[in-house]
Amino acid sequence: MKVTALRRRLARHAATVARPVARMARGQSRLQRIDLALALVLVMALVTVGLLEFAPAQARNDRLTGKPVPAGDLPTIQSAALSCPALTGPRLAAQVMAASGFDSGAVARGNVRGLAGLDDTTWRRWEPWPKAQLSDRRANVVALAHHTCEMVGQLRAAGVSGDPWRTAVAATHAGLQAVLDVKAIPASAQNYVDTVSAYAEWYSRQPQFGGLDPTANASPGLPLAAAAASAKPLPQQYVADVVRAGNICLAVTPARIAAQLMAASGFDPNMRSANGAQGIAQFLPEIWAQYTAASNSPGASPWDPHSAIPLLGSVMCDLSGQLSALTAGDPYTLALAAFQWGTGAVRAAGGAPQAPALQDNTNRVLAYVDHYAKDKRLGAPPSPTASASPSKSPAPSPSQSPASPPPAAQSPAAPRPNPPAAPTGYNFESGTMGWQRGQNIARVERVTSFENRPRTCYAGSCLQAVGEYIASTTPRSVYIAPAKPINMSKKAMFKVQFNCFGGVQGATGYRATVALTGSDGSRVIATLAPPADTWTTLSVNLANWSSVSSVTRIEVTFQAVGTTYPNWVGNFQLDNATWG
């Protein structure tokens, strides 16, 4: 607040207080008038102190300084901020800062506690996965983001005007009804919202979020030219492991593996980062556990370079394969982002999230690649027996060792596109298998895991349909139109495993429709009410259908039912579509 404005307010309050005191003084004795004058001075002093206490608080809000986001929390904040368009990384960081100062043990008013400052009811509603703990920093951030985005949607649907994020912050602080009652930010939440907004402004200037504040406590990386020049020679004891890791699939080369190790740890097998990443390849514990379990290597350790390097190759191949549908370019660059932040963040962003730290790492790896491509020790060409697509198991195959020269009569074959149809069904192990996005779907992709429960496919890989951000009751669909009609005449049923997002407020259920179309234009349709966040079999009876011998299209549609809840992504997954 400016000084002149403060003076005007003081003058107005002085006049308001002085007028009744002057009237009281008329007709009083001299001693009584002195007492009244002293009372007036005391009242004015209290008014002045109160205003001065208020004014600097407002002025300081414009210059609030937050704490730097801990390195381990930054990827989660950037990823969770993709939950809705009103949210950004700096805004979500500001909410956490205001709630707890990034202290996961914080306890505030009304049993509000934890990193995100959530009460027990809100936490139970928005805990992002089964048995998530309030002490889990990542779970807190994700829950806060989802809670905020729900408030954004509720307030928009109720016609509340103003900045949707600021009003949502008010609702998370004072309650939804308090905002709905006044159709604006209530007075009880105004100071809190101003504080959070001031923190958001500060975070937006920090290099952690792409800002240029020269006073920030973040040191920018070396220029790429200098980074490439600083590349260390690949230690001899790791050469065989790097060559092995770089020959699992065509997308991941030995030079890329060496570059990734250099960017991650500088070939230091004992490195531990603030975000918990471990060893020479900087595996996050959850990524390590996932892939060692899949490769049946329970005794392997991320601190052992001879275990970590080959597994890195398998992981990068798998991630490249999963994310290949998101880009017409090189999926390896997306795999680099997914290795650090997870495939969910990459899919939610429709590509690599726009985070400076993430982009810096990708640029650094690519700069190092040119350096290690000149290393003659890594120059052996990929074995032609190596699959162009990653193996279902993350474990590298011994038969893919570069020590075995290829037969003279063979040459590496270019990757072939996925066939548009399967003779007996679609298991999505080799890709999307010709399935396409229908109405209100942003993209389809082959995945091995996903954000909603149960988080894993029915078997191996599955198809994920990523919905557009639209009204929850709007139908979303995927379909396949095979190149040749499918003959299902000897089959009694068409079945597909189905899983979907849940959590739509006010929904009475969900609806899934499976429709098969024949060459004569006739259709057979089944509509079901599947539960959310669990695999369910959707079945269509093919008996007595005239066009069962010539199926030209299969379509699956999904939507929420019985709610006015506004924008919602509404992803769903399919697996093992068969007729039998």
mmCIF file of N, CA and C in Angstrom, residues 1-47:
data_model
loop_
_atom_site.group_PDB
_atom_site.id
_atom_site.type_symbol
_atom_site.label_atom_id
_atom_site.label_comp_id
_atom_site.label_asym_id
_atom_site.label_seq_id
_atom_site.Cartn_x
_atom_site.Cartn_y
_atom_site.Cartn_z
ATOM 1 N N MET A 1 0.845 -1.184 0.000
ATOM 2 C CA MET A 1 0.000 0.000 0.000
ATOM 3 C C MET A 1 0.883 1.238 0.000
ATOM 4 N N LYS A 2 0.595 2.231 -0.807
ATOM 5 C CA LYS A 2 1.418 3.430 -0.889
ATOM 6 C C LYS A 2 1.229 4.297 0.348
ATOM 7 N N VAL A 3 2.260 5.149 0.644
ATOM 8 C CA VAL A 3 2.226 5.997 1.835
ATOM 9 C C VAL A 3 1.091 6.999 1.754
ATOM 10 N N THR A 4 0.883 7.610 0.571
ATOM 11 C CA THR A 4 -0.180 8.619 0.436
ATOM 12 C C THR A 4 -1.548 8.013 0.736
ATOM 13 N N ALA A 5 -1.779 6.812 0.261
ATOM 14 C CA ALA A 5 -3.057 6.149 0.536
ATOM 15 C C ALA A 5 -3.209 5.880 2.024
ATOM 16 N N LEU A 6 -2.114 5.481 2.670
ATOM 17 C CA LEU A 6 -2.151 5.238 4.109
ATOM 18 C C LEU A 6 -2.485 6.524 4.866
ATOM 19 N N ARG A 7 -1.884 7.644 4.441
ATOM 20 C CA ARG A 7 -2.167 8.926 5.086
ATOM 21 C C ARG A 7 -3.634 9.303 4.962
ATOM 22 N N ARG A 8 -4.197 9.065 3.789
ATOM 23 C CA ARG A 8 -5.613 9.394 3.595
ATOM 24 C C ARG A 8 -6.485 8.554 4.527
ATOM 25 N N ARG A 9 -6.132 7.319 4.673
ATOM 26 C CA ARG A 9 -6.927 6.453 5.544
ATOM 27 C C ARG A 9 -6.802 6.898 7.008
ATOM 28 N N LEU A 10 -5.588 7.263 7.421
ATOM 29 C CA LEU A 10 -5.390 7.769 8.786
ATOM 30 C C LEU A 10 -6.213 9.022 9.042
ATOM 31 N N ALA A 11 -6.226 9.939 8.042
ATOM 32 C CA ALA A 11 -6.987 11.187 8.186
ATOM 33 C C ALA A 11 -8.475 10.907 8.335
ATOM 34 N N ARG A 12 -8.993 9.973 7.516
ATOM 35 C CA ARG A 12 -10.407 9.645 7.599
ATOM 36 C C ARG A 12 -10.763 9.051 8.958
ATOM 37 N N HIS A 13 -9.931 8.128 9.445
ATOM 38 C CA HIS A 13 -10.200 7.513 10.742
ATOM 39 C C HIS A 13 -10.056 8.532 11.870
ATOM 40 N N ALA A 14 -9.085 9.477 11.752
ATOM 41 C CA ALA A 14 -8.915 10.511 12.786
ATOM 42 C C ALA A 14 -10.158 11.391 12.867
ATOM 43 N N ALA A 15 -10.683 11.776 11.708
ATOM 44 C CA ALA A 15 -11.878 12.619 11.690
ATOM 45 C C ALA A 15 -13.073 11.878 12.264
ATOM 46 N N THR A 16 -13.181 10.594 11.934
ATOM 47 C CA THR A 16 -14.308 9.799 12.436
ATOM 48 C C THR A 16 -14.293 9.712 13.954
ATOM 49 N N VAL A 17 -13.105 9.523 14.505
ATOM 50 C CA VAL A 17 -12.988 9.411 15.961
ATOM 51 C C VAL A 17 -13.108 10.768 16.626
ATOM 52 N N ALA A 18 -12.554 11.835 16.031
ATOM 53 C CA ALA A 18 -12.485 13.153 16.671
ATOM 54 C C ALA A 18 -13.851 13.822 16.788
ATOM 55 N N ARG A 19 -14.725 13.634 15.793
ATOM 56 C CA ARG A 19 -16.005 14.344 15.812
ATOM 57 C C ARG A 19 -16.846 14.013 17.051
ATOM 58 N N PRO A 20 -17.091 12.744 17.374
ATOM 59 C CA PRO A 20 -17.890 12.486 18.583
ATOM 60 C C PRO A 20 -17.191 12.907 19.870
ATOM 61 N N VAL A 21 -15.863 12.845 19.895
ATOM 62 C CA VAL A 21 -15.125 13.274 21.088
ATOM 63 C C VAL A 21 -15.291 14.778 21.279
ATOM 64 N N ALA A 22 -15.243 15.550 20.176
ATOM 65 C CA ALA A 22 -15.415 17.012 20.274
ATOM 66 C C ALA A 22 -16.795 17.357 20.801
ATOM 67 N N ARG A 23 -17.820 16.619 20.340
ATOM 68 C CA ARG A 23 -19.166 16.888 20.837
ATOM 69 C C ARG A 23 -19.268 16.598 22.331
ATOM 70 N N MET A 24 -18.614 15.531 22.756
ATOM 71 C CA MET A 24 -18.640 15.175 24.174
ATOM 72 C C MET A 24 -17.931 16.229 25.023
ATOM 73 N N ALA A 25 -16.898 16.890 24.444
ATOM 74 C CA ALA A 25 -16.098 17.851 25.222
ATOM 75 C C ALA A 25 -16.853 19.137 25.517
ATOM 76 N N ARG A 26 -17.858 19.467 24.668
ATOM 77 C CA ARG A 26 -18.582 20.717 24.898
ATOM 78 C C ARG A 26 -19.310 20.670 26.248
ATOM 79 N N GLY A 27 -19.135 21.673 26.999
ATOM 80 C CA GLY A 27 -19.839 21.767 28.272
ATOM 81 C C GLY A 27 -19.159 21.022 29.400
ATOM 82 N N GLN A 28 -18.006 20.392 29.137
ATOM 83 C CA GLN A 28 -17.306 19.678 30.188
ATOM 84 C C GLN A 28 -16.315 20.607 30.881
ATOM 85 N N SER A 29 -15.888 20.225 32.064
ATOM 86 C CA SER A 29 -14.877 20.984 32.799
ATOM 87 C C SER A 29 -13.530 20.842 32.124
ATOM 88 N N ARG A 30 -12.614 21.712 32.526
ATOM 89 C CA ARG A 30 -11.265 21.662 31.925
ATOM 90 C C ARG A 30 -10.610 20.300 32.166
ATOM 91 N N LEU A 31 -10.743 19.770 33.362
ATOM 92 C CA LEU A 31 -10.129 18.472 33.684
ATOM 93 C C LEU A 31 -10.751 17.362 32.851
ATOM 94 N N GLN A 32 -12.086 17.440 32.707
ATOM 95 C CA GLN A 32 -12.753 16.421 31.888
ATOM 96 C C GLN A 32 -12.320 16.513 30.428
ATOM 97 N N ARG A 33 -12.131 17.773 29.952
ATOM 98 C CA ARG A 33 -11.680 17.917 28.569
ATOM 99 C C ARG A 33 -10.284 17.345 28.384
ATOM 100 N N ILE A 34 -9.441 17.476 29.390
ATOM 101 C CA ILE A 34 -8.081 16.898 29.303
ATOM 102 C C ILE A 34 -8.163 15.375 29.231
ATOM 103 N N ASP A 35 -9.055 14.786 30.065
ATOM 104 C CA ASP A 35 -9.220 13.332 30.045
ATOM 105 C C ASP A 35 -9.698 12.857 28.668
ATOM 106 N N LEU A 36 -10.656 13.593 28.091
ATOM 107 C CA LEU A 36 -11.148 13.215 26.768
ATOM 108 C C LEU A 36 -10.062 13.344 25.711
ATOM 109 N N ALA A 37 -9.235 14.411 25.845
ATOM 110 C CA ALA A 37 -8.144 14.585 24.883
ATOM 111 C C ALA A 37 -7.155 13.435 24.964
ATOM 112 N N LEU A 38 -6.837 13.021 26.196
ATOM 113 C CA LEU A 38 -5.919 11.872 26.363
ATOM 114 C C LEU A 38 -6.536 10.605 25.776
ATOM 115 N N ALA A 39 -7.833 10.432 25.994
ATOM 116 C CA ALA A 39 -8.507 9.254 25.420
ATOM 117 C C ALA A 39 -8.446 9.277 23.902
ATOM 118 N N LEU A 40 -8.651 10.492 23.325
ATOM 119 C CA LEU A 40 -8.569 10.630 21.871
ATOM 120 C C LEU A 40 -7.183 10.269 21.368
ATOM 121 N N VAL A 41 -6.154 10.740 22.054
ATOM 122 C CA VAL A 41 -4.774 10.416 21.646
ATOM 123 C C VAL A 41 -4.548 8.903 21.684
ATOM 124 N N LEU A 42 -5.041 8.251 22.757
ATOM 125 C CA LEU A 42 -4.856 6.806 22.880
ATOM 126 C C LEU A 42 -5.570 6.059 21.754
ATOM 127 N N VAL A 43 -6.831 6.485 21.474
ATOM 128 C CA VAL A 43 -7.588 5.829 20.399
ATOM 129 C C VAL A 43 -6.883 5.994 19.055
ATOM 130 N N MET A 44 -6.405 7.211 18.775
ATOM 131 C CA MET A 44 -5.712 7.460 17.514
ATOM 132 C C MET A 44 -4.439 6.629 17.409
ATOM 133 N N ALA A 45 -3.758 6.478 18.537
ATOM 134 C CA ALA A 45 -2.538 5.664 18.512
ATOM 135 C C ALA A 45 -2.857 4.221 18.156
ATOM 136 N N LEU A 46 -3.943 3.710 18.755
ATOM 137 C CA LEU A 46 -4.330 2.326 18.452
ATOM 138 C C LEU A 46 -4.743 2.169 16.998
ATOM 139 N N VAL A 47 -5.490 3.148 16.469
ATOM 140 C CA VAL A 47 -5.898 3.095 15.056
ATOM 141 C C VAL A 47 -4.682 3.105 14.155
#
